[in-house]
Amino acid sequence: MEKAWWKESVVYQIYPRSFNDSNGDGIGDLNGITEKMDYLQELGIDVIWLSPVYESPNDDNGYDISNYKGIMKDFGTMEDYDRMLKSAHEHGIKIVMDLVVNHTSDEHPWFVESRKSVDNPYRDYYIWREGKEGKAPNNWGSCFSGPAWNYDEQTDMYYLHLFSPKQPDLNWDNPKVRREVFSMMDWWCQKGIDGFRMDVISMISKEPDLPDGTIKATGYGDFGPYVQNGPHVHEYLQEMNQKVLSRYDLLTVGECSGVTIEEAKKYASLDGKELNMVFQFEHMDLDGGETFKWNDRKIKLTELKQVLSKWQTELYGKAWNSLYWNNHDQPRMLSRLGDTKEYRETSAKMLATCLHMMQGTPYIYQGEELGMANAPFETLEDYRDIESINAYHELVESGQISHEDMMRYLQYKSRDNARTPVQWDDSENAGFTTGTPWIMVNPDYKQVNAKEQMSREDSVFHYYQKLIRLRKELEIIPYGAYQLLLPEDENLYVYTRSYKEEQLLVVCNFKKGGVSFAVPEEFRREGEMIIQNYPDRASEDLKKDEVALRPFETFVIRF
Ligand code: TEU
Ligand code: CA
């Protein structure tokens, strides 16, 4: 397999609003990131994926952009940005920008023009349709509740917004739109950035007749089949690749909701015609259901293994995987599959091992390396996220979910769980700000914080540091083939990696309790323990036929 730096890298996602506040206004900022560059270097990550820092009215925390070449005032200035980029590069860290081009803000000058009149030169930058019998052009619901269409009085027409009404969808079928986007991307590349994470890029090409979708529990139609992996998406990405991406040395990752294996082989093909890799959602959606993600069901390990193993084996040698448990849209995986009490650190290390020993490029979300967990939000007023707040109103006010149940679901699943400030130390507000934080700080910061984590050799932080180092030392980790063992086991996730003459055995106990591991014959031999979360586990233990694993125990043996 051909080697590349982005195949051997570990990416760290920064959600700037919640990372580090340098000026006491309660909002994380660019100078706050620059201050923590030494910390990131010590962790050992190679690349930062920076969630949006562009000018934005902040309807969706920066995922609604009003100027792609300007910096949001809350976050600082372009000079602050340039200083951060320079500092990152001096620390040997690359910067990947979030590219949000499925939609803009409704305050973007293109949209301000577009809505003025049907013959405005910017009209076709967005997706405008006549209503049908006084109603929206079709039955689609938006991702953030309510219809996906907004009526605009000025021209008596509707515009499409798959997300909030303040996030109108761009019309990618218009070559001018593509030209504008590519030239803006080029402008950032000229600045010296190192790549793009592309927001909902699988949804940029819509089925032209925009047909009604199957009605969901919310009463709206599902747009999925008509916008995900749409008719021209690969053509547009190949054009983007020819015009921009191929001219620089970049890491590119497409956020592809609704992506299948077959589609991923096109988006992320190793021939390099489109992107380097995609974020797939299948393992995240395993606990979803009728009312989208709003429930408190647990993910079943057998299903998780089946999904992840499918991606591992089917893309191997054909396309590249990205690996993640967490991001700014997901509740903390530690609260979903691990333990936040007695076994917090043990389970955080187990989850990290399970992911980081797989084939692909791993992504760490800020605070994951500290063992940060979901926050104890209590009332609706504690939430800031547009998706959570709108979902509460839609589902509770229509009587589909009771207030009590919905509060429990929000606590378990809300995106705000990932968005509480990074816990730096045990001083007030976890050292995140000297002012009033824009969202609550998780009160567990007295115990869980970076200062404490860095002071102790056996911490989650140092464990992540070691996982990152191992990926650099052993080529089998980025490049080896994957094979799942014990697919039916409901508690253990065991797999192997093979490369040249070498093999790795990865053992992870997902149960908060003891589990017996029947050692397969071929592994009852001499090996080298390379990482473990119970210090007394030795590779010799595998010479017996059974090993008694402890709660959330994990280890990796190299043969
Ligand atoms: O997310 C797209 C996406 O698929 C999410 O809406 C997802 O369905 C939801 O968050 C799961 O709860 C991207 C960004 O990552 C997200 O932060 C933005 O809100 C969204 O696009 C719109 O830009
Ligand atoms: Ca600030």
XYZ file of C-alpha atoms and ligand atoms in Angstrom:
583
model
C 0.000 0.000 0.000
C 1.269 3.437 -0.913
C 2.374 5.512 2.062
C 1.236 9.070 2.819
C 1.567 11.431 5.776
C -2.187 11.703 6.228
C -2.383 7.922 6.538
C 0.053 7.997 9.453
C -1.341 11.084 11.192
C -3.511 11.493 14.261
C -5.981 14.388 14.012
C -7.220 16.444 16.971
C -10.493 18.329 16.597
C -10.818 21.771 18.167
C -14.244 23.307 18.714
C -12.922 26.839 19.238
C -15.826 28.184 21.245
C -15.164 25.654 23.988
C -11.400 25.175 23.812
C -9.696 28.039 25.652
C -10.704 31.651 26.293
C -7.771 34.100 26.257
C -9.611 37.361 27.014
C -12.235 36.572 29.638
C -15.385 37.035 27.539
C -16.443 33.444 28.237
C -15.853 32.296 24.643
C -12.880 30.291 23.453
C -10.798 32.023 20.771
C -7.835 31.805 18.398
C -5.316 33.249 20.836
C -6.569 30.658 23.306
C -5.620 27.944 20.822
C -2.170 29.454 20.244
C -1.611 29.396 24.022
C -2.187 25.641 24.068
C 0.081 24.689 21.169
C 2.718 23.255 23.551
C 0.045 21.083 25.132
C -0.992 19.708 21.742
C 2.607 19.086 20.779
C 3.159 17.173 23.987
C 0.122 15.012 23.285
C 1.796 14.230 19.968
C -0.985 14.899 17.471
C -0.056 15.797 13.899
C -3.038 17.735 12.655
C -5.690 20.053 14.069
C -9.150 20.054 12.504
C -10.466 23.463 13.375
C -14.264 23.751 13.516
C -15.449 26.967 11.778
C -13.842 30.255 12.818
C -15.292 32.339 9.962
C -17.598 35.346 10.305
C -20.994 34.083 11.311
C -24.162 35.241 13.058
C -23.835 32.021 15.066
C -27.208 30.470 14.540
C -25.434 27.080 14.520
C -22.151 27.992 16.237
C -20.287 29.010 13.105
C -21.698 26.376 10.726
C -23.629 29.287 9.212
C -21.005 31.408 7.476
C -21.535 34.997 6.349
C -17.965 35.632 5.146
C -15.581 32.809 4.203
C -12.544 35.086 4.218
C -13.147 36.774 7.559
C -12.803 35.681 11.193
C -15.700 35.673 13.667
C -15.261 38.613 16.047
C -15.776 36.367 19.085
C -12.715 34.394 17.997
C -10.358 37.283 17.172
C -8.898 38.717 13.974
C -7.181 37.481 10.828
C -3.865 38.503 12.436
C -4.694 36.178 15.358
C -5.463 33.472 12.829
C -2.163 33.942 11.005
C -0.278 33.848 14.294
C -2.039 30.618 15.257
C -1.258 29.020 11.892
C 2.392 30.022 12.161
C 2.662 28.751 15.724
C 1.046 25.450 14.744
C 3.539 24.970 11.921
C 6.445 25.821 14.232
C 5.186 23.090 16.539
C 5.066 20.619 13.648
C 1.264 20.655 13.629
C -0.862 21.028 10.500
C -4.157 22.904 10.297
C -7.221 21.502 8.546
C -10.049 23.998 8.046
C -13.750 23.212 8.261
C -15.279 23.849 4.858
C -19.023 24.510 5.145
C -20.281 24.883 1.589
C -23.504 22.916 1.405
C -25.068 26.117 2.719
C -24.132 29.638 3.796
C -25.676 31.944 6.370
C -28.747 33.859 5.224
C -26.636 36.903 6.093
C -23.991 36.010 3.509
C -23.933 38.750 0.794
C -24.760 36.109 -1.855
C -28.010 35.290 -0.104
C -28.802 38.897 0.733
C -28.645 39.540 -3.023
C -30.313 36.292 -4.022
C -33.517 36.937 -2.107
C -33.975 40.449 -3.573
C -35.577 39.484 -6.882
C -36.018 36.587 -9.292
C -33.674 38.197 -11.815
C -30.915 39.093 -9.371
C -27.546 37.753 -10.630
C -27.242 35.768 -7.359
C -30.743 34.255 -7.553
C -29.455 30.908 -8.824
C -26.824 30.624 -6.129
C -29.539 29.079 -3.946
C -32.446 26.688 -4.420
C -35.678 28.635 -4.952
C -39.057 27.091 -5.843
C -42.660 28.167 -6.168
C -45.055 26.899 -3.479
C -47.646 24.214 -4.236
C -51.208 25.239 -3.427
C -50.069 27.703 -0.841
C -47.727 25.178 0.752
C -44.017 24.352 0.588
C -42.693 22.878 -2.703
C -42.329 19.428 -1.108
C -42.765 17.686 2.241
C -39.138 17.578 3.426
C -38.319 18.217 7.065
C -35.117 19.983 8.084
C -32.399 18.435 10.285
C -33.179 21.037 12.906
C -36.970 20.457 13.046
C -39.764 22.041 11.042
C -39.972 22.149 7.248
C -36.891 22.325 4.997
C -38.420 25.267 3.121
C -38.767 28.874 4.145
C -41.276 31.186 2.535
C -39.841 34.526 1.434
C -42.363 37.310 0.967
C -40.176 39.483 -1.253
C -40.544 37.202 -4.254
C -43.380 34.979 -3.020
C -41.188 31.882 -3.296
C -39.550 29.322 -1.003
C -35.851 28.555 -0.474
C -34.455 25.199 0.603
C -32.597 24.806 3.904
C -31.723 21.267 4.991
C -30.614 22.751 8.320
C -31.879 25.959 9.967
C -33.752 28.671 8.017
C -30.603 30.732 8.583
C -28.619 28.123 6.584
C -29.933 28.286 2.983
C -28.555 25.520 0.724
C -26.269 26.574 -2.095
C -27.129 25.499 -5.627
C -24.110 23.432 -6.670
C -25.596 22.852 -10.109
C -24.739 26.471 -10.840
C -21.152 26.566 -12.214
C -20.697 30.051 -10.755
C -21.247 28.690 -7.260
C -18.645 26.016 -7.809
C -16.214 28.582 -9.186
C -16.705 30.849 -6.148
C -16.223 27.970 -3.711
C -13.092 26.690 -5.462
C -11.544 30.145 -5.586
C -12.245 30.659 -1.859
C -10.632 27.275 -1.113
C -7.638 28.274 -3.176
C -7.325 31.503 -1.179
C -7.025 29.479 2.050
C -4.545 27.070 0.461
C -2.420 30.034 -0.580
C -2.377 31.062 3.071
C -0.675 27.757 3.818
C -3.386 25.639 5.428
C -3.059 21.875 5.253
C -6.466 20.541 4.359
C -10.229 20.592 4.618
C -12.891 18.767 6.594
C -15.949 19.147 4.394
C -19.242 19.640 6.162
C -22.115 17.435 4.886
C -20.386 17.244 1.540
C -22.432 14.155 0.609
C -25.518 16.394 0.366
C -24.407 19.082 -2.129
C -26.053 17.528 -5.183
C -29.833 17.300 -5.023
C -32.156 15.197 -7.188
C -33.396 17.901 -9.612
C -37.158 17.368 -9.247
C -36.954 17.342 -5.437
C -39.575 14.595 -4.906
C -41.572 14.170 -1.686
C -39.963 11.841 0.871
C -41.415 9.079 3.045
C -43.127 10.590 6.057
C -41.161 10.290 9.310
C -42.387 10.402 12.921
C -42.132 14.194 12.859
C -44.728 14.356 10.078
C -42.211 15.604 7.520
C -40.773 13.727 4.586
C -37.278 12.240 4.541
C -34.989 14.063 2.104
C -32.223 11.463 2.543
C -32.564 9.488 -0.706
C -32.787 12.673 -2.802
C -29.833 14.585 -1.406
C -27.371 12.103 0.084
C -24.817 10.920 -2.489
C -26.868 12.798 -5.073
C -26.606 12.566 -8.867
C -23.578 14.842 -9.441
C -21.718 14.695 -6.131
C -18.763 12.706 -7.465
C -18.506 14.848 -10.567
C -18.388 18.031 -8.437
C -15.791 16.591 -6.079
C -13.631 15.482 -8.992
C -13.842 18.975 -10.374
C -12.870 20.378 -6.959
C -9.996 17.931 -6.866
C -8.718 18.963 -10.311
C -9.132 22.687 -9.738
C -7.873 22.936 -6.148
C -7.037 19.870 -4.070
C -4.581 18.193 -6.440
C -2.460 21.351 -6.585
C -1.559 21.215 -2.879
C -0.458 18.594 -0.357
C -3.606 18.330 1.759
C -5.574 16.127 4.103
C -9.186 16.002 2.972
C -12.048 14.367 4.813
C -15.676 14.522 3.789
C -18.421 14.388 6.374
C -20.761 12.031 4.561
C -24.016 11.316 6.314
C -25.787 8.508 4.494
C -22.588 7.186 2.948
C -22.500 3.481 2.098
C -19.429 1.314 1.532
C -19.952 1.485 -2.226
C -20.163 5.274 -2.145
C -17.168 5.581 0.188
C -15.078 3.644 -2.313
C -15.730 6.502 -4.726
C -15.343 9.456 -2.342
C -12.212 8.114 -0.680
C -10.709 5.930 -3.359
C -6.956 5.385 -3.040
C -6.565 6.600 -6.628
C -6.928 10.133 -5.218
C -9.565 11.452 -7.632
C -11.802 12.897 -4.914
C -11.046 12.975 -1.154
C -8.626 11.178 1.170
C -11.294 9.782 3.471
C -14.855 10.164 4.741
C -16.637 10.238 8.078
C -19.323 7.555 7.988
C -22.158 7.532 10.532
C -23.229 3.890 10.706
C -21.653 3.129 14.080
C -23.056 6.376 15.526
C -26.577 5.652 14.339
C -26.820 2.180 15.906
C -28.845 3.533 18.815
C -31.094 5.704 16.650
C -34.739 4.954 15.864
C -38.195 6.282 15.043
C -37.648 9.733 16.479
C -34.140 10.091 15.010
C -31.512 9.913 17.783
C -33.821 10.859 20.655
C -33.909 7.862 22.993
C -31.660 6.347 25.630
C -31.056 2.940 24.102
C -27.594 1.433 24.353
C -25.515 0.404 21.370
C -25.212 -3.407 21.127
C -21.584 -4.504 20.954
C -22.245 -7.265 18.416
C -23.787 -4.712 16.055
C -20.990 -2.225 16.632
C -18.413 -4.887 15.780
C -20.299 -5.916 12.674
C -20.462 -2.329 11.377
C -16.901 -1.308 12.172
C -15.495 -4.577 10.851
C -17.368 -4.162 7.593
C -15.747 -0.737 7.065
C -12.342 -2.089 8.081
C -12.330 -5.017 5.709
C -14.267 -3.661 2.739
C -12.286 -0.455 2.287
C -8.937 -2.175 2.783
C -6.675 -1.652 -0.207
C -9.383 0.355 -1.999
C -10.218 3.437 0.063
C -9.081 4.985 3.348
C -10.966 4.910 6.674
C -11.304 7.643 9.248
C -11.766 6.516 12.846
C -13.746 8.375 15.482
C -15.788 7.932 18.651
C -16.403 11.618 19.299
C -16.917 14.987 17.659
C -18.840 18.202 18.338
C -22.112 16.607 17.148
C -22.000 13.549 19.368
C -22.466 12.939 23.076
C -19.273 11.705 24.734
C -18.584 8.057 23.900
C -17.297 7.537 27.432
C -20.875 8.133 28.643
C -22.317 5.946 25.907
C -20.136 2.842 26.023
C -17.806 3.361 28.968
C -18.147 4.227 32.634
C -17.941 7.684 34.190
C -17.442 6.579 37.775
C -15.198 3.848 39.186
C -13.887 2.783 35.761
C -13.712 6.175 34.060
C -10.022 5.955 33.231
C -9.981 2.228 32.612
C -12.888 2.435 30.172
C -11.561 5.595 28.476
C -8.309 3.744 27.760
C -10.156 0.672 26.528
C -12.248 2.703 24.057
C -9.146 4.530 22.857
C -7.272 1.275 22.277
C -10.154 -0.277 20.390
C -10.263 2.667 17.973
C -6.591 3.577 17.646
C -5.457 0.051 16.792
C -7.769 -0.025 13.770
C -6.843 0.706 10.167
C -7.373 4.322 9.128
C -6.714 7.832 10.429
C -7.877 8.404 14.024
C -9.558 11.605 15.206
C -9.481 12.724 18.833
C -12.082 15.249 19.942
C -10.931 17.862 22.478
C -11.190 16.589 26.046
C -11.444 12.942 24.980
C -7.769 12.577 25.928
C -8.670 13.717 29.459
C -11.578 11.336 29.972
C -14.220 14.068 29.683
C -17.828 12.862 29.911
C -21.388 14.070 29.257
C -22.537 17.051 31.324
C -25.289 16.980 33.975
C -27.604 19.427 32.165
C -30.867 19.796 34.097
C -33.213 22.254 32.447
C -33.857 23.257 28.852
C -32.218 26.605 29.652
C -28.911 24.781 30.201
C -28.789 23.900 26.484
C -27.400 26.128 23.738
C -27.616 23.815 20.721
C -30.200 24.711 18.088
C -30.781 21.050 17.213
C -31.513 20.087 20.839
C -33.748 23.043 21.619
C -35.776 22.738 18.415
C -36.143 18.971 18.844
C -37.481 19.481 22.357
C -40.161 21.864 21.086
C -41.098 19.744 18.102
C -41.321 16.418 19.896
C -42.669 17.488 23.284
C -45.163 20.080 22.107
C -46.642 17.652 19.574
C -47.044 15.122 22.389
C -44.779 12.506 20.796
C -42.354 12.397 23.700
C -43.098 13.450 27.285
C -41.161 16.279 28.888
C -39.469 13.879 31.348
C -38.395 11.422 28.664
C -37.113 14.161 26.367
C -35.057 15.747 29.162
C -33.492 12.335 29.766
C -32.807 11.838 26.053
C -31.253 15.304 25.724
C -29.023 14.602 28.671
C -27.865 11.417 27.006
C -27.677 12.502 23.372
C -27.499 16.289 23.022
C -24.603 17.698 21.012
C -24.003 20.109 23.903
C -22.511 17.186 25.817
C -19.454 17.556 23.624
C -19.462 21.332 23.771
C -18.819 22.059 27.444
C -15.476 23.823 27.978
C -12.237 21.879 27.996
C -11.171 21.289 31.578
C -7.661 22.628 31.986
C -7.238 22.688 35.781
C -9.180 22.713 39.046
C -9.455 26.496 39.347
C -12.769 28.289 38.793
C -14.435 27.421 35.450
C -11.814 24.721 34.970
C -9.295 27.347 33.864
C -11.239 27.777 30.609
C -12.182 31.416 31.239
C -11.885 34.145 33.862
C -15.351 35.354 32.810
C -18.724 33.636 32.536
C -18.565 30.610 30.213
C -21.056 30.627 27.313
C -22.186 27.127 28.315
C -21.872 25.326 31.638
C -18.598 23.794 32.725
C -18.948 20.148 33.697
C -18.707 20.198 37.521
C -16.503 17.087 37.467
C -13.566 19.363 36.471
C -12.218 19.309 40.032
C -11.169 15.693 39.416
C -11.029 15.592 35.626
C -8.669 18.185 34.173
C -5.526 18.478 32.065
C -3.267 19.594 34.895
C -4.089 16.561 36.976
C -3.902 14.256 33.961
C -0.469 15.505 32.974
C 0.895 15.140 36.490
C 0.321 11.388 36.590
C 2.075 8.749 34.453
C -0.885 6.338 34.404
C -3.439 8.907 33.225
C -5.704 8.828 30.195
C -3.636 11.675 28.692
C -0.411 9.677 28.846
C -2.192 6.630 27.477
C -3.309 8.617 24.407
C 0.220 9.929 24.064
C 1.445 6.343 23.942
C -1.169 5.248 21.398
C -0.128 8.113 19.133
C 3.554 7.204 19.525
C 2.890 3.540 18.736
C 1.193 4.500 15.453
C 4.409 6.272 14.465
C 6.658 3.393 15.548
C 4.787 0.428 14.073
C 3.737 0.510 10.416
C 1.353 -2.341 11.065
C -0.968 0.123 12.837
C -1.711 2.395 9.873
C -1.191 -0.225 7.159
C -1.991 -3.728 8.453
C -5.042 -5.792 7.471
C -7.839 -6.208 10.011
C -9.657 -9.338 11.075
C -12.440 -9.681 13.624
C -12.415 -12.610 16.068
C -15.365 -13.786 18.209
C -18.054 -11.859 16.274
C -20.860 -13.267 18.458
C -19.312 -12.370 21.813
C -21.512 -9.767 23.524
C -18.787 -8.349 25.756
C -15.451 -8.718 24.028
C -14.172 -6.901 20.976
C -11.158 -8.871 19.780
C -9.398 -8.348 16.468
C -6.058 -8.856 14.786
C -3.942 -6.780 12.448
C -1.471 -8.363 10.037
C 1.321 -6.821 8.026
C 4.306 -8.530 6.415
C 5.514 -11.074 9.012
C 3.921 -9.297 11.961
C 0.651 -9.610 13.851
C -1.164 -7.640 16.547
C -3.816 -9.065 18.833
C -6.155 -6.398 20.227
C -8.368 -7.412 23.148
C -11.044 -5.101 24.582
C -13.574 -5.934 27.276
C -16.595 -3.639 26.910
C -18.266 -5.044 30.034
C -18.301 -3.382 33.441
C -17.499 -6.757 34.926
C -15.256 -9.784 34.571
C -15.316 -11.790 31.355
C -13.419 -14.935 30.463
C -11.460 -14.787 27.213
C -10.839 -18.147 25.545
C -7.437 -17.620 23.930
C -7.405 -18.905 20.341
C -4.783 -21.649 19.886
C -2.540 -19.626 17.556
C -1.973 -16.901 20.162
C -0.831 -19.167 23.017
C 2.765 -18.262 22.336
C 5.492 -15.728 23.017
C 4.511 -12.143 22.236
C 5.317 -8.610 23.307
C 2.802 -6.581 25.302
C 2.764 -3.118 23.716
C 0.002 -1.357 25.663
C -2.409 -2.277 28.458
C -4.729 -0.641 30.983
C -4.122 -3.047 33.891
C -0.378 -2.860 34.679
C -0.078 -6.460 35.903
C -1.322 -8.085 32.697
C 1.517 -9.986 31.021
C 1.758 -11.530 27.578
C 2.616 -14.904 29.238
C -0.964 -14.989 30.558
C -2.103 -15.893 27.073
C -0.308 -19.219 27.183
C -3.228 -20.530 29.256
C -6.442 -21.405 27.425
C -8.517 -18.910 29.401
C -7.739 -15.420 30.640
C -9.974 -13.779 33.240
C -10.416 -10.224 32.012
C -11.345 -7.507 34.457
C -13.912 -4.709 33.900
C -13.064 -2.751 30.725
C -9.685 -4.455 30.463
C -7.718 -3.972 27.258
C -4.301 -4.902 25.926
C -2.426 -5.304 22.664
C 0.136 -8.026 22.010
C 2.581 -7.985 19.140
C 3.637 -11.289 17.596
O -23.377 18.034 10.679
C -24.180 17.361 9.779
C -24.994 16.337 10.387
O -25.163 15.288 9.819
C -25.600 16.696 11.702
O -26.673 17.539 11.485
C -26.009 15.521 12.438
O -27.070 14.889 11.781
C -26.451 15.937 13.790
O -25.543 16.850 14.327
C -26.476 14.727 14.679
O -27.057 15.085 15.859
C -22.655 19.109 10.235
C -21.918 19.765 11.380
O -20.982 18.867 11.898
C -22.908 20.236 12.394
O -22.304 20.760 13.540
C -23.759 21.287 11.731
O -24.783 21.686 12.609
C -24.368 20.780 10.437
O -23.469 20.084 9.611
C -24.846 21.950 9.607
O -23.743 22.652 9.123
Ca -12.576 34.939 24.229
